CSV table of C-alpha atoms and ligand atoms in Angstrom, one decimal:
chain,number,residue,atom,x,y,z
R,1,UNK,CA,-11.3,-20.9,38.4
R,2,UNK,CA,-9.6,-23.0,36.3
R,3,UNK,CA,-9.0,-26.6,35.1
R,4,UNK,CA,-5.9,-28.4,35.3
R,5,UNK,CA,-6.0,-32.4,33.9
R,6,UNK,CA,-4.9,-35.4,35.4
R,7,UNK,CA,-2.1,-36.4,33.2
R,8,UNK,CA,-0.4,-32.4,34.0
R,9,UNK,CA,-0.1,-31.9,30.2
R,10,UNK,CA,-3.0,-30.1,28.8
R,11,UNK,CA,-2.6,-26.5,29.8
R,12,UNK,CA,-5.0,-25.0,32.3
R,13,UNK,CA,-8.6,-24.0,31.1
R,14,UNK,CA,-11.9,-22.8,32.6
R,15,UNK,CA,-15.0,-24.0,33.1
R,16,UNK,CA,-16.7,-23.4,29.9
R,17,UNK,CA,-13.2,-25.2,27.4
R,18,UNK,CA,-13.5,-27.9,30.2
R,19,UNK,CA,-17.4,-28.9,29.0
R,20,UNK,CA,-17.1,-28.4,25.9
R,21,UNK,CA,-13.8,-30.7,25.8
R,22,UNK,CA,-15.1,-33.3,28.0
R,23,UNK,CA,-11.9,-35.5,28.2
R,24,UNK,CA,-8.0,-33.5,28.7
R,25,UNK,CA,-5.9,-33.9,25.2
R,26,UNK,CA,-3.6,-35.4,27.4
R,27,UNK,CA,-5.8,-38.7,28.3
R,28,UNK,CA,-6.5,-37.2,31.3
R,29,UNK,CA,-9.6,-35.7,33.5
R,30,UNK,CA,-10.1,-32.1,34.5
R,31,UNK,CA,-10.4,-30.6,38.0
R,32,UNK,CA,-10.5,-27.8,39.3
R,33,UNK,CA,-6.7,-26.1,40.8
R,34,UNK,CA,-7.9,-25.7,43.7
R,35,UNK,CA,-11.4,-26.6,45.4
R,36,UNK,CA,-13.5,-23.7,46.6
R,37,UNK,CA,-14.2,-24.0,50.5
R,38,UNK,CA,-17.0,-22.5,52.2
R,39,UNK,CA,-17.6,-21.2,55.6
R,40,UNK,CA,-19.8,-22.2,58.3
R,41,UNK,CA,-21.8,-18.7,57.4
R,42,UNK,CA,-22.0,-20.0,54.0
R,43,UNK,CA,-22.9,-23.5,54.7
R,44,UNK,CA,-25.7,-22.4,57.3
R,45,UNK,CA,-27.3,-20.0,54.9
R,46,UNK,CA,-27.6,-23.1,51.6
R,47,UNK,CA,-30.0,-25.0,54.8
R,48,UNK,CA,-33.4,-24.8,53.4
R,49,UNK,CA,-33.3,-23.2,50.3
R,50,UNK,CA,-35.2,-24.7,47.6
R,51,UNK,CA,-32.9,-27.1,45.9
R,52,UNK,CA,-32.8,-25.8,42.7
R,53,UNK,CA,-30.9,-22.2,44.5
R,54,UNK,CA,-28.9,-24.4,46.6
R,55,UNK,CA,-27.4,-26.6,43.4
R,56,UNK,CA,-27.0,-23.0,42.0
R,57,UNK,CA,-25.3,-21.6,44.4
R,58,UNK,CA,-22.8,-24.7,44.8
R,59,UNK,CA,-22.0,-25.9,41.3
R,60,UNK,CA,-22.1,-21.8,40.4
R,61,UNK,CA,-18.3,-21.6,42.9
R,62,UNK,CA,-17.2,-23.8,39.9
R,63,UNK,CA,-18.8,-22.3,36.3
R,64,UNK,CA,-16.3,-19.0,36.8
R,65,UNK,CA,-17.5,-16.7,34.2
R,66,UNK,CA,-19.3,-19.0,31.9
R,67,UNK,CA,-22.7,-17.8,32.6
R,68,UNK,CA,-24.0,-14.2,32.6
R,69,UNK,CA,-25.4,-13.2,36.5
R,70,UNK,CA,-29.0,-15.3,37.0
R,71,UNK,CA,-28.8,-17.5,33.8
R,72,UNK,CA,-27.5,-20.5,36.1
R,73,UNK,CA,-30.1,-20.2,38.4
R,74,UNK,CA,-32.9,-20.0,35.0
R,75,UNK,CA,-31.3,-23.3,34.1
R,76,UNK,CA,-30.9,-24.9,37.2
R,77,UNK,CA,-35.0,-24.4,38.2
R,78,UNK,CA,-36.2,-25.1,34.4
R,79,UNK,CA,-33.7,-28.9,35.2
R,80,UNK,CA,-35.6,-29.5,38.1
R,81,UNK,CA,-39.1,-28.2,37.7
R,82,UNK,CA,-39.6,-32.0,34.9
R,83,UNK,CA,-38.6,-33.6,38.7
R,84,UNK,CA,-41.8,-35.2,40.2
R,85,UNK,CA,-41.3,-34.7,43.9
R,86,UNK,CA,-41.0,-30.8,45.0
R,87,UNK,CA,-38.4,-31.9,47.4
R,88,UNK,CA,-36.6,-32.9,44.0
R,89,UNK,CA,-34.3,-35.4,46.6
R,90,UNK,CA,-36.3,-36.6,49.5
R,91,UNK,CA,-34.4,-38.2,52.3
R,92,UNK,CA,-36.4,-41.4,53.5
R,93,UNK,CA,-35.6,-43.2,56.5
R,94,UNK,CA,-34.9,-46.9,56.9
R,95,UNK,CA,-33.5,-47.1,59.9
R,96,UNK,CA,-32.3,-45.7,63.6
R,97,UNK,CA,-29.1,-44.4,61.4
R,98,UNK,CA,-29.8,-44.4,58.0
R,99,UNK,CA,-31.6,-42.4,55.4
R,100,UNK,CA,-32.2,-43.2,51.5
R,101,UNK,CA,-31.3,-39.9,49.8
R,102,UNK,CA,-33.9,-40.9,46.5
R,103,UNK,CA,-32.4,-39.2,43.5
R,104,UNK,CA,-34.5,-40.9,40.9
R,105,UNK,CA,-38.0,-38.5,40.8
R,106,UNK,CA,-35.9,-37.0,37.4
R,107,UNK,CA,-37.5,-38.0,34.1
R,108,UNK,CA,-35.0,-41.2,33.3
R,109,UNK,CA,-35.6,-42.8,36.7
R,110,UNK,CA,-31.6,-42.7,37.5
R,111,UNK,CA,-29.6,-40.0,39.9
R,112,UNK,CA,-27.8,-39.1,36.2
R,113,UNK,CA,-31.1,-37.1,35.2
R,114,UNK,CA,-29.5,-34.4,38.0
R,115,UNK,CA,-26.8,-33.8,36.2
R,116,UNK,CA,-27.8,-34.7,32.1
R,117,UNK,CA,-31.1,-32.5,32.7
R,118,UNK,CA,-28.7,-29.3,33.5
R,119,UNK,CA,-25.7,-30.7,31.1
R,120,UNK,CA,-27.9,-29.8,28.1
R,121,UNK,CA,-29.1,-26.2,29.0
R,122,UNK,CA,-25.6,-25.3,29.7
R,123,UNK,CA,-24.6,-27.1,26.0
R,124,UNK,CA,-27.6,-25.2,24.3
R,125,UNK,CA,-26.6,-21.8,26.0
R,126,UNK,CA,-22.6,-21.9,25.4
R,127,UNK,CA,-23.5,-23.8,22.2
R,128,UNK,CA,-26.0,-20.8,21.1
R,129,UNK,CA,-23.5,-17.7,22.2
R,130,UNK,CA,-20.4,-19.6,20.2
R,131,UNK,CA,-22.4,-20.1,17.3
R,132,UNK,CA,-21.1,-23.7,17.4
R,133,UNK,CA,-22.5,-27.8,16.9
R,134,UNK,CA,-20.2,-30.5,19.2
R,135,UNK,CA,-21.5,-34.2,18.5
R,136,UNK,CA,-21.4,-35.7,21.9
R,137,UNK,CA,-20.3,-39.6,22.4
R,138,UNK,CA,-21.1,-41.8,24.9
R,139,UNK,CA,-20.8,-45.3,26.9
R,140,UNK,CA,-23.6,-46.4,29.2
R,141,UNK,CA,-23.9,-49.3,31.4
R,142,UNK,CA,-27.7,-48.3,31.3
R,143,UNK,CA,-28.6,-45.2,32.9
R,144,UNK,CA,-25.5,-42.3,31.1
R,145,UNK,CA,-27.3,-43.4,28.0
R,146,UNK,CA,-31.0,-42.8,28.7
R,147,UNK,CA,-30.6,-39.5,30.6
R,148,UNK,CA,-28.0,-38.3,28.2
R,149,UNK,CA,-30.9,-38.9,25.3
R,150,UNK,CA,-34.0,-37.3,27.2
R,151,UNK,CA,-31.8,-34.1,28.2
R,152,UNK,CA,-30.2,-33.7,24.3
R,153,UNK,CA,-32.8,-34.7,21.9
R,154,UNK,CA,-34.1,-31.8,19.3
R,155,UNK,CA,-31.4,-29.9,20.4
R,156,UNK,CA,-30.3,-28.1,17.4
R,157,UNK,CA,-26.8,-27.4,18.3
R,158,UNK,CA,-25.9,-30.9,19.0
R,159,UNK,CA,-25.5,-34.5,17.4
R,160,UNK,CA,-25.7,-37.3,20.6
R,161,UNK,CA,-24.0,-40.9,20.0
R,162,UNK,CA,-24.8,-43.7,22.7
R,163,UNK,CA,-22.5,-46.8,23.0
R,164,UNK,CA,-24.0,-49.5,24.9
R,165,UNK,CA,-23.0,-53.0,25.8
R,166,UNK,CA,-25.2,-55.7,23.8
R,167,UNK,CA,-27.8,-57.4,26.1
R,168,UNK,CA,-25.9,-55.9,29.3
R,169,UNK,CA,-28.7,-53.7,29.9
R,170,UNK,CA,-32.0,-54.3,31.8
R,171,UNK,CA,-35.0,-53.9,29.2
R,172,UNK,CA,-36.6,-51.1,30.3
R,173,UNK,CA,-32.9,-49.5,30.1
R,174,UNK,CA,-33.0,-49.9,26.4
R,175,UNK,CA,-36.4,-49.6,25.1
R,176,UNK,CA,-35.6,-46.2,27.4
R,177,UNK,CA,-33.0,-45.4,24.9
R,178,UNK,CA,-33.6,-47.2,22.1
R,179,UNK,CA,-37.6,-45.9,21.7
R,180,UNK,CA,-36.4,-42.1,21.6
R,181,UNK,CA,-36.7,-41.3,17.6
R,182,UNK,CA,-35.4,-37.8,17.5
R,183,UNK,CA,-33.0,-37.2,13.9
R,184,UNK,CA,-29.9,-36.1,16.3
R,185,UNK,CA,-30.0,-39.1,18.5
R,186,UNK,CA,-28.6,-42.6,17.4
R,187,UNK,CA,-27.8,-46.1,19.3
R,188,UNK,CA,-25.2,-48.3,18.9
R,189,UNK,CA,-24.7,-51.3,20.7
R,190,UNK,CA,-21.4,-53.4,20.9
R,191,UNK,CA,-20.3,-56.7,21.0
R,192,UNK,CA,-18.4,-56.3,24.6
R,193,UNK,CA,-18.9,-55.0,28.0
R,194,UNK,CA,-19.7,-51.2,29.4
R,195,UNK,CA,-15.5,-51.2,29.1
R,196,UNK,CA,-15.7,-52.5,25.9
R,197,UNK,CA,-17.6,-49.1,25.1
R,198,UNK,CA,-15.8,-46.4,27.8
R,199,UNK,CA,-12.9,-48.2,26.2
R,200,UNK,CA,-14.3,-46.9,22.3
R,201,UNK,CA,-15.2,-43.6,23.8
R,202,UNK,CA,-11.7,-42.3,25.4
R,203,UNK,CA,-10.9,-43.4,21.7
R,204,UNK,CA,-12.8,-41.5,19.6
R,205,UNK,CA,-11.5,-38.4,22.0
R,206,UNK,CA,-8.0,-40.0,21.7
R,207,UNK,CA,-8.0,-39.8,17.9
R,208,UNK,CA,-7.4,-35.9,17.1
R,209,UNK,CA,-8.0,-35.4,13.5
R,210,UNK,CA,-11.2,-37.5,14.5
R,211,UNK,CA,-12.2,-35.5,17.6
R,212,UNK,CA,-11.2,-32.4,16.2
R,213,UNK,CA,-13.3,-33.2,12.8
R,214,UNK,CA,-16.2,-34.2,15.0
R,215,UNK,CA,-15.5,-31.1,17.6
R,216,UNK,CA,-16.7,-34.1,20.4
R,217,UNK,CA,-18.2,-33.9,23.6
R,218,UNK,CA,-19.0,-35.8,26.7
R,219,UNK,CA,-22.0,-36.3,28.6
R,220,UNK,CA,-20.3,-39.1,31.3
R,221,UNK,CA,-18.8,-38.3,33.9
R,222,UNK,CA,-15.2,-38.2,32.6
R,223,UNK,CA,-17.1,-34.6,31.9
R,224,UNK,CA,-15.9,-31.8,35.2
R,225,UNK,CA,-19.5,-30.6,34.7
R,226,UNK,CA,-21.4,-33.8,35.7
R,227,UNK,CA,-19.3,-34.3,38.9
R,228,UNK,CA,-19.8,-30.5,39.6
R,229,UNK,CA,-24.0,-31.3,38.7
R,230,UNK,CA,-23.8,-34.1,41.3
R,231,UNK,CA,-22.1,-33.0,44.1
R,232,UNK,CA,-24.9,-30.1,45.9
R,233,UNK,CA,-27.9,-33.5,46.6
R,234,UNK,CA,-25.2,-34.3,49.3
R,235,UNK,CA,-24.9,-30.9,50.5
R,236,UNK,CA,-28.7,-30.9,51.0
R,237,UNK,CA,-28.6,-34.3,52.1
R,238,UNK,CA,-25.4,-33.6,55.0
R,239,UNK,CA,-27.3,-30.9,56.0
R,240,UNK,CA,-30.5,-31.9,56.5
R,241,UNK,CA,-29.4,-33.7,58.9
R,242,UNK,CA,-27.0,-31.4,60.7
R,243,UNK,CA,-24.5,-30.5,58.1
R,244,UNK,CA,-21.9,-28.3,59.1
R,245,UNK,CA,-22.4,-29.1,62.5
R,246,UNK,CA,-22.1,-32.8,62.7
R,247,UNK,CA,-20.6,-35.7,60.5
R,248,UNK,CA,-22.2,-37.3,58.1
R,249,UNK,CA,-20.8,-40.3,56.2
R,250,UNK,CA,-22.3,-41.3,52.5
R,251,UNK,CA,-22.6,-44.9,51.0
R,252,UNK,CA,-22.6,-45.0,47.2
R,253,UNK,CA,-23.7,-47.4,45.0
R,254,UNK,CA,-20.3,-47.1,42.8
R,255,UNK,CA,-19.5,-48.5,39.2
R,256,UNK,CA,-17.7,-45.5,37.5
R,257,UNK,CA,-16.8,-43.9,40.5
R,258,UNK,CA,-18.3,-40.3,39.6
R,259,UNK,CA,-21.2,-40.1,41.8
R,260,UNK,CA,-18.9,-41.3,44.7
R,261,UNK,CA,-16.4,-38.8,43.8
R,262,UNK,CA,-18.8,-35.6,44.0
R,263,UNK,CA,-18.7,-36.9,47.0
R,264,UNK,CA,-15.2,-37.0,47.6
R,265,UNK,CA,-15.4,-33.0,46.4
R,266,UNK,CA,-18.1,-32.1,48.6
R,267,UNK,CA,-15.9,-33.2,51.4
R,268,UNK,CA,-13.0,-31.0,50.1
R,269,UNK,CA,-15.4,-28.4,49.9
R,270,UNK,CA,-15.7,-28.4,53.8
R,271,UNK,CA,-18.5,-30.6,54.2
R,272,UNK,CA,-17.5,-32.8,57.1
R,273,UNK,CA,-18.1,-36.0,55.8
R,274,UNK,CA,-16.2,-38.3,58.0
R,275,UNK,CA,-16.8,-42.1,55.9
R,276,UNK,CA,-17.1,-43.0,52.3
R,277,UNK,CA,-18.7,-46.5,51.2
R,278,UNK,CA,-18.7,-48.0,48.1
R,279,UNK,CA,-21.1,-50.3,47.6
R,280,UNK,CA,-20.6,-52.7,44.5
R,281,UNK,CA,-21.1,-55.6,42.9
R,282,UNK,CA,-19.4,-59.1,41.8
R,283,UNK,CA,-17.0,-56.7,39.7
R,284,UNK,CA,-15.1,-56.0,43.1
R,285,UNK,CA,-12.1,-53.9,41.9
R,286,UNK,CA,-13.0,-51.3,44.0
R,287,UNK,CA,-13.4,-53.1,46.8
R,288,UNK,CA,-10.0,-54.8,46.3
R,289,UNK,CA,-8.6,-52.2,46.2
R,290,UNK,CA,-10.1,-50.9,49.6
R,291,UNK,CA,-9.4,-54.1,51.3
R,292,UNK,CA,-5.7,-55.0,49.9
R,293,UNK,CA,-4.7,-52.4,47.3
R,294,UNK,CA,-5.3,-54.9,44.8
R,295,UNK,CA,-6.2,-52.8,42.0
R,296,UNK,CA,-6.3,-55.7,39.3
R,297,UNK,CA,-8.6,-55.2,36.3
R,298,UNK,CA,-10.6,-58.7,35.3
R,299,UNK,CA,-13.2,-59.7,33.1
R,300,UNK,CA,-16.3,-57.5,33.7
R,301,UNK,CA,-19.5,-59.9,34.3
R,302,UNK,CA,-22.9,-59.6,34.2
R,303,UNK,CA,-24.9,-59.1,37.8
R,304,UNK,CA,-28.2,-57.9,39.0
R,305,UNK,CA,-27.2,-54.8,39.1
R,306,UNK,CA,-25.9,-54.1,35.2
R,307,UNK,CA,-25.0,-50.3,35.9
R,308,UNK,CA,-22.6,-50.6,38.3
R,309,UNK,CA,-21.0,-54.0,36.1
R,310,UNK,CA,-18.1,-51.8,35.2
R,311,UNK,CA,-14.1,-52.8,36.6
R,312,UNK,CA,-12.2,-49.7,34.9
R,313,UNK,CA,-13.9,-47.2,36.8
R,314,UNK,CA,-12.9,-43.4,35.0
R,315,UNK,CA,-13.0,-41.4,37.9
R,316,UNK,CA,-10.8,-43.3,39.7
R,317,UNK,CA,-8.0,-41.8,38.5
R,318,UNK,CA,-9.3,-38.1,39.8
R,319,UNK,CA,-8.7,-39.6,43.3
R,320,UNK,CA,-5.5,-41.0,42.2
R,321,UNK,CA,-4.6,-37.9,41.4
R,322,UNK,CA,-5.3,-36.7,44.6
R,323,UNK,CA,-3.6,-39.5,46.3
R,324,UNK,CA,-0.6,-38.6,44.2
R,325,UNK,CA,-0.5,-35.1,45.8
R,326,UNK,CA,-1.3,-33.5,42.8
R,327,UNK,CA,1.2,-35.0,40.7
R,328,UNK,CA,0.1,-35.6,37.0
R,329,UNK,CA,3.7,-37.3,35.8
R,330,UNK,CA,3.3,-39.9,38.4
R,331,UNK,CA,-0.8,-39.9,38.0
R,332,UNK,CA,-0.3,-41.2,34.1
R,333,UNK,CA,3.0,-43.0,34.5
R,334,UNK,CA,0.3,-45.6,37.1
R,335,UNK,CA,-2.5,-45.5,34.5
R,336,UNK,CA,0.0,-46.0,31.6
R,337,UNK,CA,0.6,-49.5,33.8
R,338,UNK,CA,-2.8,-50.5,35.0
R,339,UNK,CA,-3.9,-50.0,30.7
R,340,UNK,CA,-0.2,-51.5,29.5
R,341,UNK,CA,-0.9,-54.7,32.4
R,342,UNK,CA,-4.3,-54.8,34.2
R,343,UNK,CA,-2.6,-54.3,37.4
R,344,UNK,CA,-2.6,-50.3,39.2
R,345,UNK,CA,0.3,-50.0,41.1
R,346,UNK,CA,-0.6,-47.2,43.7
R,347,UNK,CA,1.7,-46.6,46.5
R,348,UNK,CA,1.3,-48.1,50.0
R,349,UNK,CA,1.0,-44.4,51.3
R,350,UNK,CA,-1.6,-43.3,49.0
R,351,UNK,CA,-3.3,-46.7,49.8
R,352,UNK,CA,-3.3,-45.8,53.3
R,353,UNK,CA,-4.3,-42.4,52.9
R,354,UNK,CA,-7.6,-44.1,50.5
R,355,UNK,CA,-9.0,-46.3,53.2
R,356,UNK,CA,-8.6,-43.5,56.3
R,357,UNK,CA,-11.9,-42.2,54.4
R,358,UNK,CA,-13.2,-44.9,52.5
R,359,UNK,CA,-14.5,-48.7,52.6
R,360,UNK,CA,-15.8,-50.9,50.1
R,361,UNK,CA,-17.8,-53.9,50.0
R,362,UNK,CA,-18.5,-56.1,47.0
R,363,UNK,CA,-22.3,-57.0,47.7
R,364,UNK,CA,-23.3,-60.3,45.6
R,365,UNK,CA,-26.6,-61.0,43.6
R,366,UNK,CA,-27.6,-63.2,46.5
R,367,UNK,CA,-26.7,-60.8,48.4
R,368,UNK,CA,-28.5,-58.1,47.0
R,369,UNK,CA,-31.6,-59.9,46.4
R,370,UNK,CA,-32.1,-60.8,50.2
R,371,UNK,CA,-31.3,-56.4,51.3
R,372,UNK,CA,-34.2,-56.0,48.4
R,373,UNK,CA,-36.5,-58.2,50.2
R,374,UNK,CA,-36.2,-57.1,53.7
R,375,UNK,CA,-36.0,-53.6,52.8
R,376,UNK,CA,-39.5,-54.4,51.0
R,377,UNK,CA,-40.8,-56.6,53.8
R,378,UNK,CA,-39.8,-53.3,56.0
R,379,UNK,CA,-41.9,-50.9,53.5
R,380,UNK,CA,-38.7,-49.6,51.1
R,381,UNK,CA,-38.8,-50.2,47.7
R,382,UNK,CA,-35.2,-50.3,46.6
R,383,UNK,CA,-33.7,-50.9,43.2
R,384,UNK,CA,-30.8,-53.9,43.0
R,385,UNK,CA,-28.3,-50.7,43.5
R,386,UNK,CA,-29.8,-49.2,46.1
R,387,UNK,CA,-30.0,-52.6,48.1
R,388,UNK,CA,-26.3,-52.9,47.2
R,389,UNK,CA,-25.4,-49.6,48.9
R,390,UNK,CA,-27.7,-50.3,52.1
R,391,UNK,CA,-25.7,-53.7,51.8
R,392,UNK,CA,-22.3,-52.4,51.8
R,393,UNK,CA,-23.6,-50.0,54.6
R,394,UNK,CA,-24.8,-52.7,57.3
R,395,UNK,CA,-21.3,-54.6,56.3
R,396,UNK,CA,-19.1,-51.8,56.8
R,397,UNK,CA,-20.4,-48.9,58.6
R,398,UNK,CA,-18.4,-46.3,59.8
R,399,UNK,CA,-17.3,-46.6,64.0
R,400,UNK,CA,-19.0,-43.3,65.3
R,401,UNK,CA,-22.4,-45.4,65.6
R,402,UNK,CA,-24.3,-41.9,65.9
R,403,UNK,CA,-23.0,-40.6,62.5
R,404,UNK,CA,-26.1,-41.1,60.3
R,405,UNK,CA,-25.4,-42.8,56.7
R,406,UNK,CA,-27.3,-41.6,54.2
R,407,UNK,CA,-27.7,-44.2,50.9
R,408,UNK,CA,-28.0,-42.5,47.8
R,409,UNK,CA,-30.6,-44.4,46.0
R,410,UNK,CA,-29.6,-44.4,42.2
R,411,UNK,CA,-32.4,-45.9,40.6
R,412,UNK,CA,-36.1,-46.8,40.8
R,413,UNK,CA,-37.0,-50.1,40.8
R,414,UNK,CA,-39.1,-50.0,38.0
R,415,UNK,CA,-35.8,-49.8,36.4
R,416,UNK,CA,-35.4,-53.9,37.2
R,417,UNK,CA,-38.3,-55.0,37.0
R,418,UNK,CA,-36.8,-58.4,36.9
R,419,UNK,CA,-34.7,-58.5,40.0
R,420,UNK,CA,-37.3,-56.6,42.3
R,421,UNK,CA,-39.7,-59.3,41.3
R,422,UNK,CA,-36.9,-62.2,41.7
R,423,UNK,CA,-36.5,-60.5,45.1
R,424,UNK,CA,-40.0,-59.1,45.9
R,425,UNK,CA,-42.7,-61.6,43.7
R,426,UNK,CA,-44.4,-58.5,42.1
R,427,UNK,CA,-43.3,-56.6,39.3
R,428,UNK,CA,-42.9,-53.1,39.8
R,429,UNK,CA,-45.2,-50.9,37.1
R,430,UNK,CA,-43.5,-48.2,35.0
R,431,UNK,CA,-44.9,-44.7,36.2
R,432,UNK,CA,-47.2,-43.3,33.7
R,433,UNK,CA,-45.0,-41.2,31.2
R,434,UNK,CA,-43.3,-44.5,30.5
R,435,UNK,CA,-46.5,-46.8,30.4
R,436,UNK,CA,-46.4,-47.7,26.6
R,437,UNK,CA,-42.8,-47.9,26.9
R,438,UNK,CA,-42.7,-52.0,25.8
R,439,UNK,CA,-45.2,-51.2,22.6
R,440,UNK,CA,-42.8,-48.0,21.1
R,441,UNK,CA,-40.6,-49.2,18.4
R,442,UNK,CA,-36.8,-50.1,19.4
R,443,UNK,CA,-33.9,-48.4,16.9
R,444,UNK,CA,-30.2,-49.1,17.1
R,445,UNK,CA,-27.5,-51.1,15.0
R,446,UNK,CA,-25.3,-53.3,16.3
R,447,UNK,CA,-21.4,-53.7,15.6
R,448,UNK,CA,-18.6,-55.7,16.4
R,449,UNK,CA,-16.1,-53.9,18.5
R,450,UNK,CA,-13.9,-51.8,16.1
R,451,UNK,CA,-13.1,-48.0,16.6
R,452,UNK,CA,-12.7,-47.7,12.6
R,453,UNK,CA,-16.7,-48.8,12.6
R,454,UNK,CA,-17.5,-46.9,15.2
R,455,UNK,CA,-16.3,-43.4,13.4
R,456,UNK,CA,-17.8,-44.0,10.4
R,457,UNK,CA,-20.9,-44.4,12.4
R,458,UNK,CA,-20.3,-40.9,14.6
R,459,UNK,CA,-18.9,-39.0,11.0
R,460,UNK,CA,-22.2,-40.5,9.1
R,461,UNK,CA,-24.9,-39.4,12.3
R,462,UNK,CA,-23.5,-36.2,12.9
R,463,UNK,CA,-22.9,-35.8,8.5
R,464,UNK,CA,-26.6,-36.4,8.4
R,465,UNK,CA,-27.9,-33.3,10.3
R,466,UNK,CA,-25.7,-31.2,9.7
A,1,PLP,C1,-28.4,-46.7,39.6
A,1,PLP,C2,-26.5,-46.8,39.4
A,1,PLP,N1,-26.3,-47.0,40.4
A,1,PLP,C3,-25.1,-47.0,40.9
A,1,PLP,C4,-24.3,-46.5,39.8
A,1,PLP,C5,-23.0,-46.2,39.4
A,1,PLP,O1,-22.7,-44.7,39.6
A,1,PLP,P1,-20.9,-44.6,39.7
A,1,PLP,O2,-20.8,-44.8,38.2
A,1,PLP,O3,-21.0,-43.6,39.7
A,1,PLP,O4,-19.8,-45.1,40.6
A,1,PLP,C6,-24.3,-46.3,38.2
A,1,PLP,C7,-23.7,-45.9,37.1
A,1,PLP,O5,-23.6,-44.8,36.9
A,1,PLP,C8,-25.9,-46.6,38.0
A,1,PLP,O6,-27.1,-46.3,37.1
A,2,LIG,N1,-23.5,-46.9,35.4
A,2,LIG,C1,-23.0,-45.7,34.2
A,2,LIG,C2,-21.8,-46.2,33.7
A,2,LIG,C3,-21.3,-44.6,33.2
A,2,LIG,O1,-21.4,-43.8,34.0
A,2,LIG,P1,-20.5,-42.1,34.3
A,2,LIG,O2,-21.0,-42.0,35.4
A,2,LIG,O3,-19.4,-42.2,33.8
A,2,LIG,O4,-21.6,-41.6,33.1
A,2,LIG,C4,-24.5,-46.0,33.3
A,2,LIG,O5,-25.4,-46.1,34.0
A,2,LIG,O6,-24.3,-45.8,32.3
């Protein structure tokens, strides 16, 4: 299994190289050269497997010879042993055709734990074998940061620096990051929004001397390993509802487009997915794209679902590459035009191909609150992101009324107590392992949106631990 860059200029390479590189040197994102597909019998054989075993089978189709036999399975078993439910990602029926796929039973209460609990272990394994050390830089709108820090804290062969937008995450999300005082962890609050943080991370990767000096790596979904580790829960839930004999649809609360792209990848492997519904918030660029081929970035606006407060969705580039017939030069030119003008010129045929599969709805804060309240009254506690997913599934369901809709329940309501209280009148309790979160000391520095300042902070952090 080799990987190519969406911008066509970086040399193809192995899973191990992609895991460590994060972003390609030509600025593109890595994708498998071809999609592995499963036979009917292979899908059938996965049904009913314990989640870690199923995950190891699916992820193992992407890892080539990076891990010796049995190593990936052992890592998956260890990674998911810390989840609080034996099902790991239980399906909860919401109504006749809708199911919540609960992805928030990991240590930091969001779907990010699925990939990051595994990536922490993959990094350790590969770096120990190579005798190398890396510096991870990541951007977060709230959940990636805490999951990455939890997965990477105190690991001997890496340092991690997470940029979050000052004042734009929920207090619980911020505290989950800033109260971790491990020597290899550093938190930086940036003046700006998530897009600012993500731009800074990409700028560090595109600064070749700095990238080489720091041996940079990524934990955001620009890193293909993140996407690979998010595919198995789509497979597990679809099989549980009758795939491969029956089609299913997914509704996915969407920001950086990584999670819904993992569903797209599962479909490319042959999983019968009829429809992918994008639940956005007031940051509606993806809904405008699906509705009217209008991919124009606007300033990021804060919302009740802060993790989705994103306008420039990194992983859209992966879909674009596929829609453009895997033409790296065309993808690079389109991304360049987007950066220069703020509007992405997607050819009409490519847009039409996207609309055959994707639906999208931008869910306002008012709709989010109403949906959380409606679900609460029916006995289901949803966080604001999950509510955006269920609301979008009601607004834009698949045509065939017999198709079950699986909504990705991406975070635990306790991460967003203010929004939950606004919707239901009650504040959710933090789980026992986080009960003293508000008493823990916070440590982070606030810096301006300035690449040189941030590179200096990353360098100082990494040097301290060398
Ligand atoms: C709780 C939650 N829901 C939804 C999303 C959006 O997911 P993605 O960025 O993969 O589109 C995020 C952020 O990634 C999140 O943290
Ligand atoms: N919503 C995310 C934003 C980053 O997304 P990623 O999947 O690319 O890491 C967050 O919570 O940080």
